PDB file of C-alpha atoms in Angstrom:
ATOM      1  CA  UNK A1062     -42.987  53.788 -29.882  1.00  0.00           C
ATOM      2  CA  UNK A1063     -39.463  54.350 -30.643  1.00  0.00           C
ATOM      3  CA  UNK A1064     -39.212  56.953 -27.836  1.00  0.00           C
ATOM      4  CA  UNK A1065     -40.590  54.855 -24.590  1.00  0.00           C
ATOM      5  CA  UNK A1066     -38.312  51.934 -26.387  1.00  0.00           C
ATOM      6  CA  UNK A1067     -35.589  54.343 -25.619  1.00  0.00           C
ATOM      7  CA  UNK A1068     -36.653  55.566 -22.542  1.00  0.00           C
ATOM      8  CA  UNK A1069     -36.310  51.825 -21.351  1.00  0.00           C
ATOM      9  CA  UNK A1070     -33.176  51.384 -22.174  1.00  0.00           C
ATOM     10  CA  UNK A1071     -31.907  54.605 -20.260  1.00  0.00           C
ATOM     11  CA  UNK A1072     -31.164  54.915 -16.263  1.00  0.00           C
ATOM     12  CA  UNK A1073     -33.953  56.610 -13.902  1.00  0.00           C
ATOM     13  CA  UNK A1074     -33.866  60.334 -14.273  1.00  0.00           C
ATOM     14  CA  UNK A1075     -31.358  60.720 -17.267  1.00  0.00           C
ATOM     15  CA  UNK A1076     -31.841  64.800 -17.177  1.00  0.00           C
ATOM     16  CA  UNK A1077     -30.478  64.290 -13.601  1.00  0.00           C
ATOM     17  CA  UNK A1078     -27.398  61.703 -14.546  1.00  0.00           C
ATOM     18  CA  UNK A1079     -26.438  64.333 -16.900  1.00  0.00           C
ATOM     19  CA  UNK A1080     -26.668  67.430 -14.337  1.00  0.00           C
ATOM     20  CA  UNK A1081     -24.839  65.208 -11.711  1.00  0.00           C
ATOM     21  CA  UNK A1082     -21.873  64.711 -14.656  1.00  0.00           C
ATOM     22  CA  UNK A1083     -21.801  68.113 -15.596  1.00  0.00           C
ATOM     23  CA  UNK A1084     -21.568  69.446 -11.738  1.00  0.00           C
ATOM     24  CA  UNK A1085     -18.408  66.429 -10.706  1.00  0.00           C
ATOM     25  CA  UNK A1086     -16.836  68.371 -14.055  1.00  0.00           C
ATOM     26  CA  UNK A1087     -16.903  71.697 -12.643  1.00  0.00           C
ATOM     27  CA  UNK A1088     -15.182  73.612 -15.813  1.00  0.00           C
ATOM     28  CA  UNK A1089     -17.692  75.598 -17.939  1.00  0.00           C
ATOM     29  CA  UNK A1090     -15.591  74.763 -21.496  1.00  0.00           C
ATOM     30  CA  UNK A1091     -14.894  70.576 -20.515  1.00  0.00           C
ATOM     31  CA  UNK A1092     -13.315  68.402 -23.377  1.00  0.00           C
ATOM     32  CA  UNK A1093     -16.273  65.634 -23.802  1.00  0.00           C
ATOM     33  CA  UNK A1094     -15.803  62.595 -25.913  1.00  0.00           C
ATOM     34  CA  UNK A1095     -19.250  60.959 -26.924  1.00  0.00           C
ATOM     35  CA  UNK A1096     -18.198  57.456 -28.020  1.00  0.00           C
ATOM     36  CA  UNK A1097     -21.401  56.270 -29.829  1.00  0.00           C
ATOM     37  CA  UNK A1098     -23.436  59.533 -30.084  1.00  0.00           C
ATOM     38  CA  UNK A1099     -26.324  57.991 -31.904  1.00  0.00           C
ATOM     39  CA  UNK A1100     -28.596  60.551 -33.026  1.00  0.00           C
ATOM     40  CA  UNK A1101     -27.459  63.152 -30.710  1.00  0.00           C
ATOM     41  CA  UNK A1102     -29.947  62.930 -27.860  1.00  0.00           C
ATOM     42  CA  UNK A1103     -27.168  62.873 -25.150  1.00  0.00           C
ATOM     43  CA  UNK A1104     -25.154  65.480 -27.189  1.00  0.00           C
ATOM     44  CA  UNK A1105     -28.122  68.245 -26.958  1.00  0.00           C
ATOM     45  CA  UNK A1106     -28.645  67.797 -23.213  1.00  0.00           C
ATOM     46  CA  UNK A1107     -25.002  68.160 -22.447  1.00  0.00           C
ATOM     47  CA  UNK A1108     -24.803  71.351 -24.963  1.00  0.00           C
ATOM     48  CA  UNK A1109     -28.176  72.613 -22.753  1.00  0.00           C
ATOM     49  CA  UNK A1110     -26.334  72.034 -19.399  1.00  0.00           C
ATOM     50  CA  UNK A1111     -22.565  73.186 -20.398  1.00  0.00           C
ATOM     51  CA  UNK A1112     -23.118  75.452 -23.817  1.00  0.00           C
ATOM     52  CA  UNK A1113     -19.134  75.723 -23.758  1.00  0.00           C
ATOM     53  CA  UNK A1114     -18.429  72.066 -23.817  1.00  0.00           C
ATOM     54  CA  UNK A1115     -15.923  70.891 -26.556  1.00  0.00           C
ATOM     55  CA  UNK A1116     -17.702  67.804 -27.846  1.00  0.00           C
ATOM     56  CA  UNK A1117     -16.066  65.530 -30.251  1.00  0.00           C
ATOM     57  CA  UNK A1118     -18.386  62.764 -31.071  1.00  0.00           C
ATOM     58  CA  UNK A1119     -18.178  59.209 -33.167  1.00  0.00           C
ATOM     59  CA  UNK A1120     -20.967  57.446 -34.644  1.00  0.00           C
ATOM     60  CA  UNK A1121     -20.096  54.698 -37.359  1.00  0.00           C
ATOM     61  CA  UNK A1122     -23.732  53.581 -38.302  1.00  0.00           C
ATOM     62  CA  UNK A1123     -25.040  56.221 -41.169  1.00  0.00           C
ATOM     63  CA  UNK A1124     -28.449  56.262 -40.280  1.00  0.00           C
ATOM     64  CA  UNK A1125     -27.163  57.193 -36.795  1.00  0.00           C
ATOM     65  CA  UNK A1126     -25.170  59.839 -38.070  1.00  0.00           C
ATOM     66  CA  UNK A1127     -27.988  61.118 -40.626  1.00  0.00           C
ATOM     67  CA  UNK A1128     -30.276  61.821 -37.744  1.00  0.00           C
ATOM     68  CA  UNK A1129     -27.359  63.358 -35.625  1.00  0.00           C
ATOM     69  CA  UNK A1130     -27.230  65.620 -38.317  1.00  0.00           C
ATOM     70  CA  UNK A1131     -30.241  66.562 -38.640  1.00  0.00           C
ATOM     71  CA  UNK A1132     -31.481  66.580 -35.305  1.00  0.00           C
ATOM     72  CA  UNK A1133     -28.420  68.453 -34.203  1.00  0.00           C
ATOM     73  CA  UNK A1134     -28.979  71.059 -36.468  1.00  0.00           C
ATOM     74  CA  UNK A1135     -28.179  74.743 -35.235  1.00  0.00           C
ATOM     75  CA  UNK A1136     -25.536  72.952 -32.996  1.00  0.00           C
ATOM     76  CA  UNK A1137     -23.571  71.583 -35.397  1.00  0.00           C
ATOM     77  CA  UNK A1138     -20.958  74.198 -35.375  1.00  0.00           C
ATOM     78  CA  UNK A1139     -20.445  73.718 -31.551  1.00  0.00           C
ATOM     79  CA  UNK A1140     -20.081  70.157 -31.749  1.00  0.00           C
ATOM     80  CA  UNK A1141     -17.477  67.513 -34.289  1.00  0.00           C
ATOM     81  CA  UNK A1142     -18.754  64.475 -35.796  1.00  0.00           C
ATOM     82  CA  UNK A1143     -16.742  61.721 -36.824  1.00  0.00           C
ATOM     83  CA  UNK A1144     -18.422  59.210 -38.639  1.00  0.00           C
ATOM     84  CA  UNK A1145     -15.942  55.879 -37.093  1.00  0.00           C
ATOM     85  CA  UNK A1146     -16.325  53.486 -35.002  1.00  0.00           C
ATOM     86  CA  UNK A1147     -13.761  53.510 -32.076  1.00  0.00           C
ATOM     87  CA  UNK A1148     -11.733  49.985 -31.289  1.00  0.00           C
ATOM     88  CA  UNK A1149      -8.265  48.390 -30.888  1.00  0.00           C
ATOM     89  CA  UNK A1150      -7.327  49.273 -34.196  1.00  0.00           C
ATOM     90  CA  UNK A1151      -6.757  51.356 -37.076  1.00  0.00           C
ATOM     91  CA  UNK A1152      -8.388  50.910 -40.810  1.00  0.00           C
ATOM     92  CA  UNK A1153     -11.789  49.046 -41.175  1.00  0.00           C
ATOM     93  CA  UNK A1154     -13.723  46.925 -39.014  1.00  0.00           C
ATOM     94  CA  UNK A1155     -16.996  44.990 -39.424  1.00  0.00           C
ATOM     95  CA  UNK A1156     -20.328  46.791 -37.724  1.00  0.00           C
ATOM     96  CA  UNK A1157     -23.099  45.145 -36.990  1.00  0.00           C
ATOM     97  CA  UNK A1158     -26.216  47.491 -37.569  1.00  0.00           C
ATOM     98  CA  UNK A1159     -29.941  46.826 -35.714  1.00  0.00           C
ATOM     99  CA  UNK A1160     -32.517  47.229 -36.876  1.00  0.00           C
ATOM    100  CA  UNK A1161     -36.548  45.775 -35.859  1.00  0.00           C
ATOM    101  CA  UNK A1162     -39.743  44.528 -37.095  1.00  0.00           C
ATOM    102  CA  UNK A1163     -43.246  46.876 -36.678  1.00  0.00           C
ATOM    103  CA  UNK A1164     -43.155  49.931 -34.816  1.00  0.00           C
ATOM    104  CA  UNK A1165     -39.052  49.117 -33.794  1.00  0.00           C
ATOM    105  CA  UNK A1166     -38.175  49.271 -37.578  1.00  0.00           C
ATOM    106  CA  UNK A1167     -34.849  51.374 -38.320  1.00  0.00           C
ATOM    107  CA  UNK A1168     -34.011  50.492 -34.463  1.00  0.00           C
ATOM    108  CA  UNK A1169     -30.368  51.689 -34.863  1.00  0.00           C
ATOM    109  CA  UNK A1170     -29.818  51.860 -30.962  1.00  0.00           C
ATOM    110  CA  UNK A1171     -28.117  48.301 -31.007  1.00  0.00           C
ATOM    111  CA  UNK A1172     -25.167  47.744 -33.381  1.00  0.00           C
ATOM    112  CA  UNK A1173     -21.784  47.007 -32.591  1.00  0.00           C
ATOM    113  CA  UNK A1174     -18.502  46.053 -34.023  1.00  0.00           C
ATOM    114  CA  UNK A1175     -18.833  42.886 -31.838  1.00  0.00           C
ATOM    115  CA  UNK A1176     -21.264  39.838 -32.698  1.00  0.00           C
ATOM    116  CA  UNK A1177     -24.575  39.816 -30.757  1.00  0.00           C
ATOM    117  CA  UNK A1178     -24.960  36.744 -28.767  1.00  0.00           C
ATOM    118  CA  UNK A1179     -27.336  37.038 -25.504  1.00  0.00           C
ATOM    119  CA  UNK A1180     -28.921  40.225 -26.957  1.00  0.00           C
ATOM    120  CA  UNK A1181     -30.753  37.685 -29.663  1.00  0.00           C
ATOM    121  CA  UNK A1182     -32.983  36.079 -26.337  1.00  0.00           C
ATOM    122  CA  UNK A1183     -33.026  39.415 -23.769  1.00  0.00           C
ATOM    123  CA  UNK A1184     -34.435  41.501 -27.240  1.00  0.00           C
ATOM    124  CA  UNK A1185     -35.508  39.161 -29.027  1.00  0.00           C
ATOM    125  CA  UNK A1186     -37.395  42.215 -30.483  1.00  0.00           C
ATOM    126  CA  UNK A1187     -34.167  43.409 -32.283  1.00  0.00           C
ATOM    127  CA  UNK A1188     -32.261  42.257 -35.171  1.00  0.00           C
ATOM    128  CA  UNK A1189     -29.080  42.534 -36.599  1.00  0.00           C
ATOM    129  CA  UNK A1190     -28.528  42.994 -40.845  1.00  0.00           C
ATOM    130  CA  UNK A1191     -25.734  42.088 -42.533  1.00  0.00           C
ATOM    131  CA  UNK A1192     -22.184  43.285 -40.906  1.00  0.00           C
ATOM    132  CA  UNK A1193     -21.224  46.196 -42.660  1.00  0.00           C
ATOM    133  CA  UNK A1194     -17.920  47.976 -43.098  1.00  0.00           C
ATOM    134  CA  UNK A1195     -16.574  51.305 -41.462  1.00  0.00           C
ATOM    135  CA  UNK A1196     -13.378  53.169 -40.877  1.00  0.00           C
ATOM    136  CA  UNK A1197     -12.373  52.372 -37.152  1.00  0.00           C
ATOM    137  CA  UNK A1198      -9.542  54.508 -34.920  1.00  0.00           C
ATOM    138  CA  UNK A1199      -7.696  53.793 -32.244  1.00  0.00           C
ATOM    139  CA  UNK A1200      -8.190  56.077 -29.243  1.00  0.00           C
ATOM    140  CA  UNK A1201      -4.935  56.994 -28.614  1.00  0.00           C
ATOM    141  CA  UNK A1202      -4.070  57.429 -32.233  1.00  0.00           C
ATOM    142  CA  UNK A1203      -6.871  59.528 -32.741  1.00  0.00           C
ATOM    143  CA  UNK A1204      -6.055  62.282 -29.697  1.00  0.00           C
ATOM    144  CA  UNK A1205      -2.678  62.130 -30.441  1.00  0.00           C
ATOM    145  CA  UNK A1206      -3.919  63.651 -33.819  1.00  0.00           C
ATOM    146  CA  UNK A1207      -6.081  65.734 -32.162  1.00  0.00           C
ATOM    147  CA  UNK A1208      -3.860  67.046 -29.888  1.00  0.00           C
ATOM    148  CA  UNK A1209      -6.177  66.398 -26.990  1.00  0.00           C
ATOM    149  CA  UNK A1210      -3.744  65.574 -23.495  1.00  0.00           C
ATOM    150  CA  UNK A1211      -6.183  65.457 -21.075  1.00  0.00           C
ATOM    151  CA  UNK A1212     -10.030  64.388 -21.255  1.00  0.00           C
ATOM    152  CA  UNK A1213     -12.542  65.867 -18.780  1.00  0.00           C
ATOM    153  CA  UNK A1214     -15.338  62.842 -19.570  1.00  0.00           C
ATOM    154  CA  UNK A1215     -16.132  60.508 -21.843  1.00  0.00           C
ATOM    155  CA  UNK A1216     -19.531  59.276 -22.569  1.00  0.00           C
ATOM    156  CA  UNK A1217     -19.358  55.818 -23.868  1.00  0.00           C
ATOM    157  CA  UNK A1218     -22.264  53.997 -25.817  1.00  0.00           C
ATOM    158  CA  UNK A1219     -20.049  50.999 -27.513  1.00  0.00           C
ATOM    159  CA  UNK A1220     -22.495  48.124 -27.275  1.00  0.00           C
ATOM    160  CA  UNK A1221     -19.915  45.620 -25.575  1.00  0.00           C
ATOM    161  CA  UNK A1222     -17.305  46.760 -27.302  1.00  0.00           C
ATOM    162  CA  UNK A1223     -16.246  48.582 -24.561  1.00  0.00           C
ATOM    163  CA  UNK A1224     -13.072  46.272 -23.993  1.00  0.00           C
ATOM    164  CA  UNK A1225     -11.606  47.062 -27.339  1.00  0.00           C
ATOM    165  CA  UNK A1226     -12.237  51.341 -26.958  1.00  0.00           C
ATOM    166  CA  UNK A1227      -9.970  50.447 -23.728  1.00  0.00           C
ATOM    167  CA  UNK A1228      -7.513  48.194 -25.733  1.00  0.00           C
ATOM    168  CA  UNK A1229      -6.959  50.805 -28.034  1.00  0.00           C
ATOM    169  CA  UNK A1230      -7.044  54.178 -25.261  1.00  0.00           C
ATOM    170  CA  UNK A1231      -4.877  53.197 -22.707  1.00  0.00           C
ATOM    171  CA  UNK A1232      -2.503  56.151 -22.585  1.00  0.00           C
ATOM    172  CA  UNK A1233      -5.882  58.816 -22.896  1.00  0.00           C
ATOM    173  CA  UNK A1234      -7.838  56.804 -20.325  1.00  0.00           C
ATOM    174  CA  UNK A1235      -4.881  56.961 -18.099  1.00  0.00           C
ATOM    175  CA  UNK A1236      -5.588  61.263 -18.729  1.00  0.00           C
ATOM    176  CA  UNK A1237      -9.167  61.175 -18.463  1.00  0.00           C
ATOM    177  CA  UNK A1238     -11.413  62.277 -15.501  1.00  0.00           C
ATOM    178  CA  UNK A1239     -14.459  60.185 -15.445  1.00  0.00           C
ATOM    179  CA  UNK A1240     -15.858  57.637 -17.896  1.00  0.00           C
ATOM    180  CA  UNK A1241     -19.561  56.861 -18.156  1.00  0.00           C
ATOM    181  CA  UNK A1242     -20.505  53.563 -19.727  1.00  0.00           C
ATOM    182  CA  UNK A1243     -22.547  50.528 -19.987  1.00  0.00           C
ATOM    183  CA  UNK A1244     -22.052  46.862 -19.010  1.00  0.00           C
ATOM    184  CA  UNK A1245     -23.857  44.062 -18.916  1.00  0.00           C
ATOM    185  CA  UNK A1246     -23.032  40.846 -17.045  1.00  0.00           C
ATOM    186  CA  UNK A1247     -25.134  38.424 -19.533  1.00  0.00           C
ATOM    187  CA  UNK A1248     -22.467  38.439 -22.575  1.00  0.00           C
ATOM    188  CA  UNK A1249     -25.046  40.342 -24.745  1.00  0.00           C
ATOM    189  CA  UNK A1250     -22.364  40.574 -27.584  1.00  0.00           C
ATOM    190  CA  UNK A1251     -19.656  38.234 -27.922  1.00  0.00           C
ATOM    191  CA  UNK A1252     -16.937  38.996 -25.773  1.00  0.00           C
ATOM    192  CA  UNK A1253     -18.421  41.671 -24.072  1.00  0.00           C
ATOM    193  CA  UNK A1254     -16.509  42.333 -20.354  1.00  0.00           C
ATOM    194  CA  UNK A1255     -18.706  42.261 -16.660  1.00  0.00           C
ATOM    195  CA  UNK A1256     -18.525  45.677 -15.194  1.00  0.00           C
ATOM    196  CA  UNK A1257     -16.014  43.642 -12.915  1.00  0.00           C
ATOM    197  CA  UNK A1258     -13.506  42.846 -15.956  1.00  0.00           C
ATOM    198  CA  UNK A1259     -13.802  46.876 -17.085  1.00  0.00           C
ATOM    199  CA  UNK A1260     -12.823  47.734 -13.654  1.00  0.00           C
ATOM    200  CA  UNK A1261      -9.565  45.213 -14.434  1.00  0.00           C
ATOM    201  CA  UNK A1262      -8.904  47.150 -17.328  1.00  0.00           C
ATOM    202  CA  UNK A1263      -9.064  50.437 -15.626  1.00  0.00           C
ATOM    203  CA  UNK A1264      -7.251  50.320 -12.123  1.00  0.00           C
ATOM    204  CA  UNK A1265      -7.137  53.880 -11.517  1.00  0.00           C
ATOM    205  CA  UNK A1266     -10.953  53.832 -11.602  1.00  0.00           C
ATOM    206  CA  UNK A1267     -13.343  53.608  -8.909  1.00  0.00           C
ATOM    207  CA  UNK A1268     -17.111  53.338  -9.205  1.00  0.00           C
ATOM    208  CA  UNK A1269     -18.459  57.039  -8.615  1.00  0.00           C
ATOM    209  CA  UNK A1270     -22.007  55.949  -9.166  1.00  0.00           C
ATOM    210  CA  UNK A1271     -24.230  52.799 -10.780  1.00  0.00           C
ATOM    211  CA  UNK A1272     -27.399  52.857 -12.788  1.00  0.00           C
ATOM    212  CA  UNK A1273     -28.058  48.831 -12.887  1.00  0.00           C
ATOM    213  CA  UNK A1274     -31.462  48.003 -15.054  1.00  0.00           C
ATOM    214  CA  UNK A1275     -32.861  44.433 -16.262  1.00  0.00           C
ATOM    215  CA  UNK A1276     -29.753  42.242 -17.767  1.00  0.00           C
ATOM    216  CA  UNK A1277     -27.659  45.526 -17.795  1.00  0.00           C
ATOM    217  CA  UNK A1278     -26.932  48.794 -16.698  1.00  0.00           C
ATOM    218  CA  UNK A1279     -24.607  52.142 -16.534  1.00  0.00           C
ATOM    219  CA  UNK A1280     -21.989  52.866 -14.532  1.00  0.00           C
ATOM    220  CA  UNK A1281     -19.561  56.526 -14.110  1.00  0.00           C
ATOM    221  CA  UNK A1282     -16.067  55.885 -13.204  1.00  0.00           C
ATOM    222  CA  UNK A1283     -14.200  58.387 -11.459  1.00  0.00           C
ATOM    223  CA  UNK A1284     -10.075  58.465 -12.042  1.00  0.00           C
ATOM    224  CA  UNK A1285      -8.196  58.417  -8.699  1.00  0.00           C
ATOM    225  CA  UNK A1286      -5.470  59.795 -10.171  1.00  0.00           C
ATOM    226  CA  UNK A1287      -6.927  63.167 -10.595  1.00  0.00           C
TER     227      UNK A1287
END
């Protein structure tokens, strides 16, 4: 149950979004920032496609990042986990974990450090415990750190947070390549940005492709400036 739950929540043909990615990237070793890796299931099919990738990936819910690690298993050592959430600031932040009733229970797929709002009546399905509280980076602080100057792709899974990732990654987004995330034009978290306010945010970014589904959808981003 959990798995076609998933599978409707992801575009047509994933395998194939992936490929497409990995092809526009055209570097066999590309620097790959997973922004809400989950459990890993996008972080093994870009490891099958590109074995060389450098993948640095951030997943603040623990039950998340329990099954990452153990799902991951024999690819730990090519990939780094950081257990944060990533937002406007530095220090700690308040996440809001899902979780389900019957065969949805432990539904982790839905947290964010924002409030859900319209994601109560689309799922109605999911629910949200008590907020909790992780550690929480800025993007720009964070590659600064890392010494990372210029990002080939980042895959981000933020759960309407995605305004605050940009608030806090201006001067990285500005040196990244392509950006794949989600959107959703219904406010399904409080504050949560149209896919026509993220392009606002990001002016050197064009639309390279669109995955719309139901309320929501996916969209990659190419930089212009590259």
């Amino acid at each position: 149950m959990r798995e076609l739950l998933e599978r409707m929540r992801e575009p047509a043909s994933s395998l194939k979004v992936h490929q497409h990615i990995i092809s526009l990237l055209q570097k066999p070793n590309p620097v790959v920032l997973e922004i809400g890796c989950n459990d890993g299931t996008d972080t093994r099919r870009f490891l099958r496609l590109c074995p060389k990738a450098q993948l640095y990936c951030f997943e603040p819910d623990p039950r998340a990042a329990a099954r990452f690690k153990k799902n991951m298993d024999l690819y730990l050592e090519k990939v780094k986990l950081f257990e944060i959430a990533i937002s406007d600031r530095n220090g700690r932040i308040d996440f809001h974990p899902s979780n389900g009733d019957g065969n949805a229970k432990e539904w982790d797929l839905s947290g964010s450090i924002r409030r859900p709002k319209n994601h109560l009546v689309e799922y109605d399905w999911v629910r949200f415990d008590h907020p909790i509280s992780v550690e929480t980076r800025r993007l720009d602080d964070w590659c600064s750190e890392a010494n990372l100057n210029t990002i080939d792709f980042i895959w981000m899974d933020v759960q309407g947070a995605e305004s605050d990732v940009i608030a806090g990654g201006r001067q990285t987004l500005s040196k990244t390549r392509f950006i794949y995330t989600e959107y959703s034009d219904r406010e399904l978290y409080e504050g949560q940005l149209s896919l026509q306010a993220i392009l606002e945010l990001l002016p050197s970014f064009e639309v390279a492709n669109q995955y719309p589904r139901a309320v929501e959808g996916d969209v990659l981003l190419r930089n212009r400036d590259f």
